[in-house]
Short mmCIF file of C-alpha atoms and ligand atoms in Angstrom, two decimals:
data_model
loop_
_atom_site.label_atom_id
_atom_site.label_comp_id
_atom_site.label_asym_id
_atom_site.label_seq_id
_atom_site.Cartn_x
_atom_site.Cartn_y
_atom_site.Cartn_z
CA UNK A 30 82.09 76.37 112.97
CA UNK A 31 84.95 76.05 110.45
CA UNK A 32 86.48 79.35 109.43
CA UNK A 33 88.59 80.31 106.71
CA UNK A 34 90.42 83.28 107.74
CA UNK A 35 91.78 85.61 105.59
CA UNK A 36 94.62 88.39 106.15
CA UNK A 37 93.80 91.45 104.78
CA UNK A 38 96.68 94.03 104.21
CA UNK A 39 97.08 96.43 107.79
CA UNK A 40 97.41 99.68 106.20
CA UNK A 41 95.12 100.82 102.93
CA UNK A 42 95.00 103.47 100.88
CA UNK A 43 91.69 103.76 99.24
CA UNK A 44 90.28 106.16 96.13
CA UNK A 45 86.88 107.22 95.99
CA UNK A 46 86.12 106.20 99.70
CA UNK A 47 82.99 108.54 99.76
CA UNK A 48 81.06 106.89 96.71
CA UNK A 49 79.00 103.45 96.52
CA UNK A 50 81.40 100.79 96.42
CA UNK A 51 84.02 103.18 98.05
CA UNK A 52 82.03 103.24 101.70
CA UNK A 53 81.10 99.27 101.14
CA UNK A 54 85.15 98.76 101.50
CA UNK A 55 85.70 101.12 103.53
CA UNK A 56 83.16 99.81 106.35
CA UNK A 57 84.35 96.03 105.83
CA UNK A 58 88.02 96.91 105.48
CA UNK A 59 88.03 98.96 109.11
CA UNK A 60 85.46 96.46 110.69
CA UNK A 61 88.02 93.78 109.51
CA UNK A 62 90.45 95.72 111.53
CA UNK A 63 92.72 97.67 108.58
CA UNK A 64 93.78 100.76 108.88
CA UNK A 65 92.24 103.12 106.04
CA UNK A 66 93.73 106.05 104.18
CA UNK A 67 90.78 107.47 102.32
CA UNK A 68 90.66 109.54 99.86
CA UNK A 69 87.70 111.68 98.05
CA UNK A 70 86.65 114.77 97.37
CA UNK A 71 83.95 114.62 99.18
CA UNK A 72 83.77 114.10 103.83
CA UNK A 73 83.46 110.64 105.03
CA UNK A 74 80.45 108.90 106.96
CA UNK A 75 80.81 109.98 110.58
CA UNK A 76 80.24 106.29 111.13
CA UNK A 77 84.02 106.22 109.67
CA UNK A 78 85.37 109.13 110.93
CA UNK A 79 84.51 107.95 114.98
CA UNK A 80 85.98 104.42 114.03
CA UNK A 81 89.72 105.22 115.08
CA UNK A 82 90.99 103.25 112.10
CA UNK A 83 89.74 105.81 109.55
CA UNK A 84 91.63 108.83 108.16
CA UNK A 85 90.16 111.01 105.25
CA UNK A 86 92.13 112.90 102.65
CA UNK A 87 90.28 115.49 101.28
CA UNK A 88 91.43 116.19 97.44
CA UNK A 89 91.70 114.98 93.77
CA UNK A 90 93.57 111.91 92.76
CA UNK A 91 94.68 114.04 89.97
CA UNK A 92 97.11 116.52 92.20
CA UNK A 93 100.26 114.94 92.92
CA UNK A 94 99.81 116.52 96.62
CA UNK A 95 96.97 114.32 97.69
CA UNK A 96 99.11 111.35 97.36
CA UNK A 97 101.93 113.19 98.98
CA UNK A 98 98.90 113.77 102.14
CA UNK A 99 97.91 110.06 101.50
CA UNK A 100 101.72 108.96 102.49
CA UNK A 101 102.06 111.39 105.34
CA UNK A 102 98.55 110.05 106.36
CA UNK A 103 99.81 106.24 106.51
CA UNK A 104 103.71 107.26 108.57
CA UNK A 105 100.94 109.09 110.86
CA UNK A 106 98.81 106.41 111.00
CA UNK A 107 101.97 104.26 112.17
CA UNK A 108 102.68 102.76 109.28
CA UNK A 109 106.23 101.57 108.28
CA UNK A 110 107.94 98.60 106.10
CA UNK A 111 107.69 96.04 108.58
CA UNK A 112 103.77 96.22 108.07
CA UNK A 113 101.72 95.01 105.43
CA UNK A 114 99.68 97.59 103.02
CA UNK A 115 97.53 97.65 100.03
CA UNK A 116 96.42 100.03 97.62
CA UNK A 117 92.84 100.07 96.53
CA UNK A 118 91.78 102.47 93.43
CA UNK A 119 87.73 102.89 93.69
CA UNK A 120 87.29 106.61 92.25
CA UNK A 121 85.88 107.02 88.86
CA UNK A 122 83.41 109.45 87.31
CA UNK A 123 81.16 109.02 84.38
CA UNK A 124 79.28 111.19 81.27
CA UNK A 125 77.07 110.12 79.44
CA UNK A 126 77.12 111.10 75.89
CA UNK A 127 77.56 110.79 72.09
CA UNK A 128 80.80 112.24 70.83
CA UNK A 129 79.39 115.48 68.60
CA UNK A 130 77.49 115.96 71.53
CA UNK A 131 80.30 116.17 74.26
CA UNK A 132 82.69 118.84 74.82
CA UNK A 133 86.36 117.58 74.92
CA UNK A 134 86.41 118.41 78.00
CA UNK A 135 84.80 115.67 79.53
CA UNK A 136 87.00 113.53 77.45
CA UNK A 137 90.18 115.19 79.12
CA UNK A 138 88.59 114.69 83.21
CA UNK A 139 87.61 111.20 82.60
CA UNK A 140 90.87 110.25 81.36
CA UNK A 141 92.76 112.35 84.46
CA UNK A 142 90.59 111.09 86.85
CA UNK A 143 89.87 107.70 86.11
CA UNK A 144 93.46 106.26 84.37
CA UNK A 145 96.34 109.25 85.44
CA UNK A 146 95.02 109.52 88.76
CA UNK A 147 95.84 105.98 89.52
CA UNK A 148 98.66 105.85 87.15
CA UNK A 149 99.98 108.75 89.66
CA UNK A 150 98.56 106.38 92.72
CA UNK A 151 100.90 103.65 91.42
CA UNK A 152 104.05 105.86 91.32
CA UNK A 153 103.10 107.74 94.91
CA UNK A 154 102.62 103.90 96.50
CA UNK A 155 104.71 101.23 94.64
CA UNK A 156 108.22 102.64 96.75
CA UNK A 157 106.46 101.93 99.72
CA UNK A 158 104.32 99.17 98.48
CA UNK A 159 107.62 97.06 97.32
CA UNK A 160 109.23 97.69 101.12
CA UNK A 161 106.17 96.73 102.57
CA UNK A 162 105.94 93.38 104.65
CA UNK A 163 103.25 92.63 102.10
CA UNK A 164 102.36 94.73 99.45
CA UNK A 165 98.42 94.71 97.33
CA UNK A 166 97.08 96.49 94.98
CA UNK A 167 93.39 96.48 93.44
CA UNK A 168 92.60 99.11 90.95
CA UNK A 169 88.96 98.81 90.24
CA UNK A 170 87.72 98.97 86.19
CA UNK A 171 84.28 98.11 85.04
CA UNK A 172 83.12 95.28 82.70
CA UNK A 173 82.94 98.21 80.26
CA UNK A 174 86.96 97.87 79.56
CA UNK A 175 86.00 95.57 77.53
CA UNK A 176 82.33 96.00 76.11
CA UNK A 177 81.60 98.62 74.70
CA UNK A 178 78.35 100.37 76.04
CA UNK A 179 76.35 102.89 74.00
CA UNK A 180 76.87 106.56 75.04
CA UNK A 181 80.00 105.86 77.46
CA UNK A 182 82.92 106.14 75.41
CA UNK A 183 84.98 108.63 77.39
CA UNK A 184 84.46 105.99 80.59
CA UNK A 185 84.88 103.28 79.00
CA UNK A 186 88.03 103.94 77.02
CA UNK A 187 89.53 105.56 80.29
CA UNK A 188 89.04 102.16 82.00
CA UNK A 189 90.25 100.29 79.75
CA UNK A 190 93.38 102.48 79.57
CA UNK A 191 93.66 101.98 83.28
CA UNK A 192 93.23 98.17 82.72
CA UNK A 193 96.22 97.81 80.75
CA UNK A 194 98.19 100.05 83.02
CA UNK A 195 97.73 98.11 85.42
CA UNK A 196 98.78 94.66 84.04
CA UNK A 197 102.05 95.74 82.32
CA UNK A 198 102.72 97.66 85.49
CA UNK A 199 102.26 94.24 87.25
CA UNK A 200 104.28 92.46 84.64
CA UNK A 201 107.05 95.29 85.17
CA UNK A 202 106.95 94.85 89.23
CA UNK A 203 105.99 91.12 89.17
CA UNK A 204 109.17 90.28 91.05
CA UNK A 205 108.94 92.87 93.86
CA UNK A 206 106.52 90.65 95.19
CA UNK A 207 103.68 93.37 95.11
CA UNK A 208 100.19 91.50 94.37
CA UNK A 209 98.81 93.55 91.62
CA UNK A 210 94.92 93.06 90.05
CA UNK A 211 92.47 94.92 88.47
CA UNK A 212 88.89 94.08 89.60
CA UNK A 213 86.25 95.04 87.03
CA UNK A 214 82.09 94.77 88.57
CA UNK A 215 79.38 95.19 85.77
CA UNK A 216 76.47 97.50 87.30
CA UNK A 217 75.71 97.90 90.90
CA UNK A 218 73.49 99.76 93.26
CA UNK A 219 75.75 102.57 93.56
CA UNK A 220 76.36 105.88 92.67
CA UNK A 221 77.20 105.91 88.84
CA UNK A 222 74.74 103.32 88.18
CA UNK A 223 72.27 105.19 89.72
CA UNK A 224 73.10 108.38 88.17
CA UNK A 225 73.09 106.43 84.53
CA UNK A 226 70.09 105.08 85.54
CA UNK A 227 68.59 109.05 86.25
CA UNK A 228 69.74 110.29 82.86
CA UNK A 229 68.01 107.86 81.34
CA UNK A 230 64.60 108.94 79.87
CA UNK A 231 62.74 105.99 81.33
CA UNK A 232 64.98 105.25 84.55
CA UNK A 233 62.33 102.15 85.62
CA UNK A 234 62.15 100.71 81.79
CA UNK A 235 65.82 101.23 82.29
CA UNK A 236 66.51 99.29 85.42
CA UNK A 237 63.83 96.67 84.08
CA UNK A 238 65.99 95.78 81.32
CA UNK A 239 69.35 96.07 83.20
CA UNK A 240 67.89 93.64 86.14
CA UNK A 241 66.67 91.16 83.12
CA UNK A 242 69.65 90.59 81.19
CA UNK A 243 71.68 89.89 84.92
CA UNK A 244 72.06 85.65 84.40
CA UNK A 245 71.49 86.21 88.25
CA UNK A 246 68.16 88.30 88.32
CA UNK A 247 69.78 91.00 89.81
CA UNK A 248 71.44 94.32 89.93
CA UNK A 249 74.28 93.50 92.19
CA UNK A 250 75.08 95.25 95.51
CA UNK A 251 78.19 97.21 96.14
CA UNK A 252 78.64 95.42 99.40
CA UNK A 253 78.75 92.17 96.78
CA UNK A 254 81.73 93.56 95.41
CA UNK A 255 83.07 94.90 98.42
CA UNK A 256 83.90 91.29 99.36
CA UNK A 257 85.45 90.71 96.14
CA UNK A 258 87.53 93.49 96.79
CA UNK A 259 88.61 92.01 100.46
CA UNK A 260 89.37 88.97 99.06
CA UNK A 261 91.92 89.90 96.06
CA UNK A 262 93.50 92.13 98.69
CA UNK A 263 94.30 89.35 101.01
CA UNK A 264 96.69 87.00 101.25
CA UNK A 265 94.10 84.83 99.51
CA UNK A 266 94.58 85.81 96.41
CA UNK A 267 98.40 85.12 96.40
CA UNK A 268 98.28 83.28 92.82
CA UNK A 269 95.89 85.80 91.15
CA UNK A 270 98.39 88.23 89.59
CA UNK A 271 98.29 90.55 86.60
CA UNK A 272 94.23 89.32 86.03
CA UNK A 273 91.34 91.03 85.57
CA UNK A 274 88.48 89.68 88.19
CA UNK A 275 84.97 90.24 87.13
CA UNK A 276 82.28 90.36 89.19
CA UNK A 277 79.34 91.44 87.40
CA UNK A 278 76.47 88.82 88.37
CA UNK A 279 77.49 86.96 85.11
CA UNK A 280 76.74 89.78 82.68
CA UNK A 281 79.78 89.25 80.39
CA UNK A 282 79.81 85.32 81.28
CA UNK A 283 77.87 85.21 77.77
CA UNK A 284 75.76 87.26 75.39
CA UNK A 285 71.97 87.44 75.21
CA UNK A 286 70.59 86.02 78.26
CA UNK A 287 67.40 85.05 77.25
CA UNK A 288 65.38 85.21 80.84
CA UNK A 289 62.94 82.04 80.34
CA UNK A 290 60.10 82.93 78.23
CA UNK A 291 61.40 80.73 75.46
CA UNK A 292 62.33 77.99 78.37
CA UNK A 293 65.90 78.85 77.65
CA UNK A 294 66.67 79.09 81.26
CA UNK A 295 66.39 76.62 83.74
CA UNK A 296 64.63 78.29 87.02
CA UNK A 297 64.72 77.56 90.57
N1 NAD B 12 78.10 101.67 89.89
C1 NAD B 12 78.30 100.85 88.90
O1 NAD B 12 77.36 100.30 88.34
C2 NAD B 12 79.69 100.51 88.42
C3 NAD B 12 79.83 99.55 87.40
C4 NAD B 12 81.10 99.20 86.97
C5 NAD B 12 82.21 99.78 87.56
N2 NAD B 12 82.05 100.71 88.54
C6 NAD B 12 83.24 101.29 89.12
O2 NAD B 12 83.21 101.12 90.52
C7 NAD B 12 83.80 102.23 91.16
C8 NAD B 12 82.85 102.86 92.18
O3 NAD B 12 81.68 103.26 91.53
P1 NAD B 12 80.47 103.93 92.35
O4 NAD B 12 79.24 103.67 91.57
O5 NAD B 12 80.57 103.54 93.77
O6 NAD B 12 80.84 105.47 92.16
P2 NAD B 12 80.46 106.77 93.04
O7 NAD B 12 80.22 107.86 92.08
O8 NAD B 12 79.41 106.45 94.03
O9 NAD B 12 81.83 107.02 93.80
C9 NAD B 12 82.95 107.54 93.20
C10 NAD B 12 83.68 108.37 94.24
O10 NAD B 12 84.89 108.87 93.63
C11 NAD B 12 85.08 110.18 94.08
N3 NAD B 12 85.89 110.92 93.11
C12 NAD B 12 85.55 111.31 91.86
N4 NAD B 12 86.54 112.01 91.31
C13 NAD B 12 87.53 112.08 92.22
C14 NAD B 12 88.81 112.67 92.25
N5 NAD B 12 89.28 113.37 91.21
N6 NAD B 12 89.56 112.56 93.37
C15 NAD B 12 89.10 111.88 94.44
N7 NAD B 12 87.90 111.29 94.48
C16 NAD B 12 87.12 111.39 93.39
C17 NAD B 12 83.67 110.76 94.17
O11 NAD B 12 83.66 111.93 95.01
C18 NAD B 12 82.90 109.59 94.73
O12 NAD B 12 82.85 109.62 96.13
C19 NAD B 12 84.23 103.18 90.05
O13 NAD B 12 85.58 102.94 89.72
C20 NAD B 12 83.34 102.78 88.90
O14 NAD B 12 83.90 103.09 87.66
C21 NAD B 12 80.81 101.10 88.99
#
């Protein structure tokens, strides 16, 4: 059999590797035989822990210190310029809420967390990133950049902040020969989509609706986008630079997907 293979950067440092689509890369990225830097608040699998290839960094992306740990963790972990590395930015959190309804607060974290803390990612990695054999990174968004969805303002204006950071930091690097992309999934079975789908007051009218208007019939899987991830990593995706990837099961391909009913849609 015919196989396409793919190199995928030897050392990665990962946000957010304890949450949904965090473990997904995680798990493929060490099974594919990269080294992984994680980093989350919260302890690993054990499944990742007993893989050799895995080292945790417990703390926030917000404290300048974790990515200090993070680059003592990847010199530990043998890294040095004559390897290849890739950052990977997966940690996000969510609120849901209306804006006379929301404390400031919230405002404030999901800005730190989502955008700063991989602004301050960027800054920790890019030295070592533009030394490196090959350098990657992914910083993960949501389709929700760029559509606005009711009651997520806070998240979605802190993605798309991070969105544009991330392309006119690629612009400003482009010639350092660091591969940067932002990667931006509509809903998947993971952690804040679940946690959405709790608030809601009818979570299975809720994920009835959200599974209808997929073009695909489906709420995709984090392991879906896990690939997606793997792949604009690699050295595959050597001509995809400054772009935003979506992978959302065809969501934001167009508006209104009417599901059949009015033999709009042509079915299998
Ligand atoms: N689940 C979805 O439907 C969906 C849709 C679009 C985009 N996304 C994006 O995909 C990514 C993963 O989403 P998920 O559903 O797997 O989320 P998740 O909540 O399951 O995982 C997020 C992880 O980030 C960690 N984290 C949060 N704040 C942190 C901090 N300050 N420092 C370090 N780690 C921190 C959490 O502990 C958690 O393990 C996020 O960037 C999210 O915005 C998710």
């Amino acid at each position: 059999v015919p196989t396409l293979p793919m190199d995928l950067p030897e050392f990665i440092v990962l946000t957010g590797a304890c949450g949904g689509l965090g473990e997904e890369c995680a798990r493929l990225l060490t099974l594919a035989g990269s080294t992984v830097i994680g980093i989350d608040l919260g302890q690993p699998l054990d499944e990742l822990t007993d893989r050799g290839t895995y080292h945790h960094v417990l703390g926030s992306i917000t404290d300048e210190a974790t990515w200090t740990a993070a680059l003592e963790a990847l010199h530990f972990c043998g890294w040095s310029p004559s390897k290849t590395l890739g950052l990977l930015g997966v940690a996000a959190i969510l609120d849901v809420g209306v804006l006379l309804e929301e404390d400031l607060q919230i405002w404030e974290r999901t800005w730190r967390v989502n955008t700063l803390g991989h602004v301050l990612g960027m800054r920790s990695l890019l030295p070592s990133l533009t030394q490196a054999a090959r350098g990657s990174i992914v910083m993960v968004t949501s389709v929700d950049a760029r559509f606005a969805e009711q009651q997520l303002a806070a998240y979605a204006s802190s993605k798309a902040a991070l969105e544009m950071a991330v392309r006119t930091v690629a612009l400003d690097y482009a010639r350092t020969g660091v591969n940067i992309n932002v990667l931006a999934p509509g809903p998947m079975r993971a952690g804040l989509f679940e946690r959405h789908l709790a608030s809601s007051n009818d979570p299975e009218r809720f994920l009835a609706t959200r599974t209808s208007r997929q073009p695909i019939g489906r709420i995709v899987e984090a392991r879906e986008v896990a690939s997606a991830v793997a792949f604009l990593l690699s050295d595959r995706a050597s001509a995809i630079f400054g772009a935003v990837v979506t992978v959302d099961g065809g969501l934001t391909a167009g508006f209104d997907f009417r599901s059949g009913d009015e033999g709009s849609s042509v079915h299998h």
